[in-house]
Short mmCIF file of C-alpha atoms in Angstrom, two decimals:
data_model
loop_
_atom_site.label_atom_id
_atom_site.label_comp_id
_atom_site.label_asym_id
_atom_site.label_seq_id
_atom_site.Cartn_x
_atom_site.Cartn_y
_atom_site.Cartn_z
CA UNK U 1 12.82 -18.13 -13.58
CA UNK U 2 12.47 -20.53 -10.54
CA UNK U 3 14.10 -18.13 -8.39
CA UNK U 4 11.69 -15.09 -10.07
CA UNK U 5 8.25 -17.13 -9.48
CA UNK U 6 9.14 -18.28 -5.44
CA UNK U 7 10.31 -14.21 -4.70
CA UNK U 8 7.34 -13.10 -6.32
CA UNK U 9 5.20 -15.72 -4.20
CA UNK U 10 7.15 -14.71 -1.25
CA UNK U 11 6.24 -10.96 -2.27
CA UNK U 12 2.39 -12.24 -2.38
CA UNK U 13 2.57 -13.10 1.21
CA UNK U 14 4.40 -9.93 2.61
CA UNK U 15 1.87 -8.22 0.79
CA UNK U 16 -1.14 -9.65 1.90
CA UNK U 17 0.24 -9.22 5.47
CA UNK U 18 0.78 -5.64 5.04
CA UNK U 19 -2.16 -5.24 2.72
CA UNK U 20 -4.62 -6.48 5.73
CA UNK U 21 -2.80 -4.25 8.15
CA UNK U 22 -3.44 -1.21 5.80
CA UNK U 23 -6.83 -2.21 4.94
CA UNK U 24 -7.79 -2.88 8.55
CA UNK U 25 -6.45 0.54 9.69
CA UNK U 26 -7.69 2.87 6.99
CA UNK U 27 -10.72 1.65 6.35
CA UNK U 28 -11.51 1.57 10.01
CA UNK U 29 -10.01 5.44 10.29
CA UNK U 30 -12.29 5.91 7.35
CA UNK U 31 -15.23 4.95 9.11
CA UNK U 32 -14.42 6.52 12.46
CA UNK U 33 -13.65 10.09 11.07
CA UNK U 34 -16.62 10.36 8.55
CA UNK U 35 -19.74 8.09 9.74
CA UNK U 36 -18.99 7.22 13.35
CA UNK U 37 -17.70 10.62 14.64
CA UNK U 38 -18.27 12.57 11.62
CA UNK U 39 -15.18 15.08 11.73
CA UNK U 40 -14.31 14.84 8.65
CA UNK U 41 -15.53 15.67 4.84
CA UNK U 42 -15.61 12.25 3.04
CA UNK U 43 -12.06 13.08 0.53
CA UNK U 44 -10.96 13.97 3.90
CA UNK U 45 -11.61 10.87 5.56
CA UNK U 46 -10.28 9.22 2.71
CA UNK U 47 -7.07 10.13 2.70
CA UNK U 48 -6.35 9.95 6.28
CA UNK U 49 -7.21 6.22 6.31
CA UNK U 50 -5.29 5.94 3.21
CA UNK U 51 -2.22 7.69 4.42
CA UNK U 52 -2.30 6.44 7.93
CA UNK U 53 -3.02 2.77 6.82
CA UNK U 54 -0.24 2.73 3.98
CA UNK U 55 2.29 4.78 6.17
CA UNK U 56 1.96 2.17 8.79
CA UNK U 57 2.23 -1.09 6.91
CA UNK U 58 5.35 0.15 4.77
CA UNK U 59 7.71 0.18 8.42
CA UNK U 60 6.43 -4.02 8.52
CA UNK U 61 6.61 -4.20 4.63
CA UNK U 62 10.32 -2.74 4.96
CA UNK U 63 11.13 -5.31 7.82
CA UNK U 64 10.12 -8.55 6.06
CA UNK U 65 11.04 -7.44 2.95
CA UNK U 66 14.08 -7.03 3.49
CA UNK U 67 14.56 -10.42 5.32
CA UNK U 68 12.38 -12.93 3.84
CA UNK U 69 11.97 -11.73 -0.34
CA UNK U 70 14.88 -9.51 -1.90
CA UNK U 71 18.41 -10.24 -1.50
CA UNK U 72 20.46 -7.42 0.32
CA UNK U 73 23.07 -5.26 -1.72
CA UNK U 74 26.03 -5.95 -0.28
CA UNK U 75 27.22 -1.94 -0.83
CA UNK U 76 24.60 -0.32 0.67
CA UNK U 77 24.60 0.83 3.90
CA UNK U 78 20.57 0.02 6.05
CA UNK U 79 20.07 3.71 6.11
CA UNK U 80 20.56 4.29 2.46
CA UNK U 81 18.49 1.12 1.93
CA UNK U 82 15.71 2.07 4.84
CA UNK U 83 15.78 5.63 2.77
CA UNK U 84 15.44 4.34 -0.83
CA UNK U 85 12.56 1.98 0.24
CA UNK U 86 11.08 4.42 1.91
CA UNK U 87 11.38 6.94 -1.24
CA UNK U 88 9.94 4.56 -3.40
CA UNK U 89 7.14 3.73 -0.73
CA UNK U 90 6.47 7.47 -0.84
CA UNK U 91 5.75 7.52 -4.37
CA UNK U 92 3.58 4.78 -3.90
CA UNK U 93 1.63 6.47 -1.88
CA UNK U 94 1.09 9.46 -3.96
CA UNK U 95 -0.12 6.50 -6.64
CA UNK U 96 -2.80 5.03 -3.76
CA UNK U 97 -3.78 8.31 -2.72
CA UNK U 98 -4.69 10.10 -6.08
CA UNK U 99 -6.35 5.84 -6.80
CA UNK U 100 -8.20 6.44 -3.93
CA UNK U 101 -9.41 10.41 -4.19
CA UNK U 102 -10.32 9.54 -8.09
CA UNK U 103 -12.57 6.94 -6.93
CA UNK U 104 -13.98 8.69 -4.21
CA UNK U 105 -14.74 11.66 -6.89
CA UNK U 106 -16.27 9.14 -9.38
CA UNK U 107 -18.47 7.77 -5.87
CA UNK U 108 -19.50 11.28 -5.14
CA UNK U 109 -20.47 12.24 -8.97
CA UNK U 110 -22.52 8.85 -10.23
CA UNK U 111 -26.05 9.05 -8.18
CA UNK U 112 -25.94 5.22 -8.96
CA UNK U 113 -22.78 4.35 -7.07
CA UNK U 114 -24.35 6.85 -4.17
CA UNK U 115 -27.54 4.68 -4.15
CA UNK U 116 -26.07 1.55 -4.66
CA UNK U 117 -22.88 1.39 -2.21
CA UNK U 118 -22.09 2.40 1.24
CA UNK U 119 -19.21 4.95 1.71
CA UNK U 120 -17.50 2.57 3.66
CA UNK U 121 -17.94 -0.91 1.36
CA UNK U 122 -17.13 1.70 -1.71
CA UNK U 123 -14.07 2.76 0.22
CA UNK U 124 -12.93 -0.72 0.74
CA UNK U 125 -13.45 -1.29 -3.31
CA UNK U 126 -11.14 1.74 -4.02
CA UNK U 127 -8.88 0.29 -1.25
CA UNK U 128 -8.62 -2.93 -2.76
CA UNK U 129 -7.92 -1.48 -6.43
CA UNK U 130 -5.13 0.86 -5.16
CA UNK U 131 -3.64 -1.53 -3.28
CA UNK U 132 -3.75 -4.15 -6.51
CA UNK U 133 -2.06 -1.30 -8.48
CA UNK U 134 0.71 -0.35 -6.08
CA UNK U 135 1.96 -3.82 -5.14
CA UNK U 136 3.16 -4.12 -8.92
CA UNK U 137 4.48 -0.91 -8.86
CA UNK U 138 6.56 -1.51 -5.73
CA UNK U 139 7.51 -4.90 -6.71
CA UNK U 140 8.96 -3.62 -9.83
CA UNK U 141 10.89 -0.67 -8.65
CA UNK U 142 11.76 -2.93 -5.19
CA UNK U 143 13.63 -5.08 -7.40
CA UNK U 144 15.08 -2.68 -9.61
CA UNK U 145 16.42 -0.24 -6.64
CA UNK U 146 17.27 -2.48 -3.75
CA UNK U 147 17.91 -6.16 -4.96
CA UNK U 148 21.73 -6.73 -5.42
CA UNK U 149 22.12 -7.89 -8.67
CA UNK U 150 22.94 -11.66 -9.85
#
């Protein structure tokens, strides 16, 4: 249980390191394709930042992973590793991407969120729900796929 609680603590910290790194880049893509240059529909915007941001942070989240919170299985090769992490990073993406695009429809439908919030700050809520979501979702299926066994 020790061993459970300090990997899962360990997992906090990789995660907040990634999670700023996604945060920081999608919600600034966000803001630069739909306010600042205005190229792009607001669901559009959306899930550029949210792909670009989450694509991004998964290569670091893969790299300390790997090194500092699960344990290696010794039978698999990097590549299969590298390509099961990166499987199960792809479904989390579909996961933050339909979070995010279901929040930005309830934003665009509720005349008091539209009144109330910027696009970017509501954004940034979504962001911060999707992300909450996903990191238990990749935790679990981290340590079910990729952790050698004890």
């Amino acid at each position: 249980m020790k061993k459970l609680l300090e990997q899962i603590i360990k997992f906090g910290f990789v995660g907040i390191i990634c999670f700023l790194i996604d945060f920081a880049i999608s919600t600034a893509l966000f803001y630069l394709l739909f306010n600042a240059w205005g190229v792009m529909s607001r669901g559009a915007a959306t899930a550029m930042g949210g792909f670009w941001g989450f694509t991004i942070s998964v290569a670091l989240n893969y790299i300390l992973s790997m090194k500092f919170v699960f344990e290696r299985k010794e039978n698999m090769s990097r590549k299969k590793e590298f390509a099961v992490f990166v499987i199960l990073s792809i479904i989390g993406l579909g996961v933050n991407e339909l979070i995010l695009l279901g929040c930005n429809a309830v934003y665009e439908n509720s005349a008091f969120l539209l009144a109330t919030f910027h696009d970017t700050l509501w954004f940034a809520a979504s962001k911060i729900i999707a992300t909450a979501i996903v990191m238990v979702y990749n935790f679990i299926s981290r340590k079910i796929f990729l952790e050698k066994k004890a």
